[in-house]
Amino acid sequence: ADNKNFVAMVDEVVIFPSQDLEAHERFGVHGQCLFVVRPDHHVGFRCEPIRPGAVWRYFRQACGISHGKKEDAPPSSAVFDPLPAFVWTCIL
C-alpha cells in the first residue's frame, strides 16, 4: 500500500457488517473473515480470522507482488481435506 492506502491490483473492497447474518451464512463465515476474489470471480484466498501476514504471503505467492512486509502468520496446511468440498458439491 502507498501513503494513500492504494494497493495495486485491488479494484474494489466490499464490507459486510456483522449484522448481515444472511451474508455470513451464505459464505460460511463464523467470525472475522476476509476473501480475496480474483478477476475471474473465483475465491483466490480466504482468511478466518484475518491475518495480515497471510494476506501479504498470498499476494507475494499468487501475484508476485513484493511488499517487504513481515509475513507473520502460520503456514497453510499442506494437506487437502476432500470432505468439505464433497459436502458442498452435494449441497449445491
Short mmCIF file of C-alpha atoms in Angstrom, two decimals:
data_model
loop_
_atom_site.label_atom_id
_atom_site.label_comp_id
_atom_site.label_asym_id
_atom_site.label_seq_id
_atom_site.Cartn_x
_atom_site.Cartn_y
_atom_site.Cartn_z
CA ALA A 1 0.00 0.00 0.00
CA ASP A 2 1.18 3.50 -0.71
CA ASN A 3 0.72 6.55 1.54
CA LYS A 4 -2.93 6.82 0.34
CA ASN A 5 -3.62 3.12 1.11
CA PHE A 6 -3.80 2.20 -2.60
CA VAL A 7 -2.93 -1.44 -3.26
CA ALA A 8 -2.09 -2.46 -6.80
CA MET A 9 -4.48 -5.00 -8.38
CA VAL A 10 -7.27 -4.31 -5.84
CA ASP A 11 -10.23 -2.76 -7.65
CA GLU A 12 -12.94 -2.88 -5.02
CA VAL A 13 -13.41 -3.54 -1.32
CA VAL A 14 -16.78 -4.80 -0.08
CA ILE A 15 -17.51 -4.99 3.64
CA PHE A 16 -20.42 -6.91 5.13
CA PRO A 17 -21.33 -5.64 8.60
CA SER A 18 -21.55 -8.12 11.44
CA GLN A 19 -25.33 -7.66 11.50
CA ASP A 20 -25.65 -9.08 7.95
CA LEU A 21 -26.35 -12.65 9.08
CA GLU A 22 -27.55 -13.72 5.62
CA ALA A 23 -24.16 -12.92 4.10
CA HIS A 24 -22.36 -14.70 6.95
CA GLU A 25 -24.49 -17.80 6.47
CA ARG A 26 -24.18 -17.78 2.69
CA PHE A 27 -20.39 -17.51 2.79
CA GLY A 28 -19.96 -19.88 5.76
CA VAL A 29 -18.38 -17.21 7.94
CA HIS A 30 -18.28 -17.76 11.69
CA GLY A 31 -16.20 -14.74 12.71
CA GLN A 32 -13.99 -12.05 11.29
CA CYS A 33 -13.15 -13.18 7.74
CA LEU A 34 -11.50 -11.88 4.57
CA PHE A 35 -11.97 -13.11 1.00
CA VAL A 36 -9.81 -12.16 -1.98
CA VAL A 37 -11.91 -12.63 -5.11
CA ARG A 38 -9.93 -12.95 -8.33
CA PRO A 39 -10.91 -11.09 -11.53
CA ASP A 40 -12.48 -14.34 -12.83
CA HIS A 41 -14.82 -14.21 -9.78
CA HIS A 42 -13.28 -17.23 -8.02
CA VAL A 43 -12.17 -17.02 -4.41
CA GLY A 44 -8.39 -16.92 -4.52
CA PHE A 45 -7.87 -16.63 -0.79
CA ARG A 46 -9.90 -16.87 2.42
CA CYS A 47 -8.58 -15.95 5.83
CA GLU A 48 -10.60 -16.50 9.02
CA PRO A 49 -9.63 -14.76 11.27
CA ILE A 50 -7.93 -12.03 9.27
CA ARG A 51 -4.14 -12.31 9.45
CA PRO A 52 -2.31 -9.55 7.57
CA GLY A 53 0.81 -11.71 7.19
CA ALA A 54 -1.19 -14.43 5.45
CA VAL A 55 -2.70 -11.86 3.08
CA TRP A 56 0.74 -10.47 2.21
CA ARG A 57 2.01 -14.03 1.63
CA TYR A 58 -0.90 -14.74 -0.75
CA PHE A 59 -0.18 -11.63 -2.81
CA ARG A 60 3.54 -12.50 -2.98
CA GLN A 61 3.00 -16.14 -3.95
CA ALA A 62 -0.05 -15.80 -6.22
CA CYS A 63 0.51 -12.38 -7.75
CA GLY A 64 4.26 -11.83 -7.49
CA ILE A 65 3.81 -8.62 -5.50
CA SER A 66 6.92 -7.92 -3.46
CA HIS A 67 5.92 -5.81 -0.48
CA GLY A 68 8.69 -6.11 2.09
CA LYS A 69 6.19 -6.59 4.93
CA LYS A 70 6.56 -9.28 7.59
CA GLU A 71 4.52 -12.40 6.79
CA ASP A 72 3.78 -13.21 10.41
CA ALA A 73 1.18 -15.96 10.09
CA PRO A 74 1.18 -19.74 10.37
CA PRO A 75 1.66 -21.59 7.08
CA SER A 76 -1.33 -23.06 5.28
CA SER A 77 -2.00 -26.75 5.62
CA ALA A 78 -0.13 -28.91 3.14
CA VAL A 79 -2.95 -31.47 3.29
CA PHE A 80 -6.19 -31.14 1.31
CA ASP A 81 -9.31 -32.38 3.09
CA PRO A 82 -11.76 -33.51 0.39
CA LEU A 83 -14.74 -33.90 2.76
CA PRO A 84 -15.81 -30.20 2.81
CA ALA A 85 -15.53 -29.97 -0.98
CA PHE A 86 -17.58 -33.15 -1.37
CA VAL A 87 -20.27 -31.94 1.05
CA TRP A 88 -20.56 -28.54 -0.65
CA THR A 89 -20.74 -30.24 -4.07
CA CYS A 90 -23.63 -32.38 -2.84
CA ILE A 91 -25.44 -29.40 -1.29
CA LEU A 92 -25.10 -27.16 -4.30
#
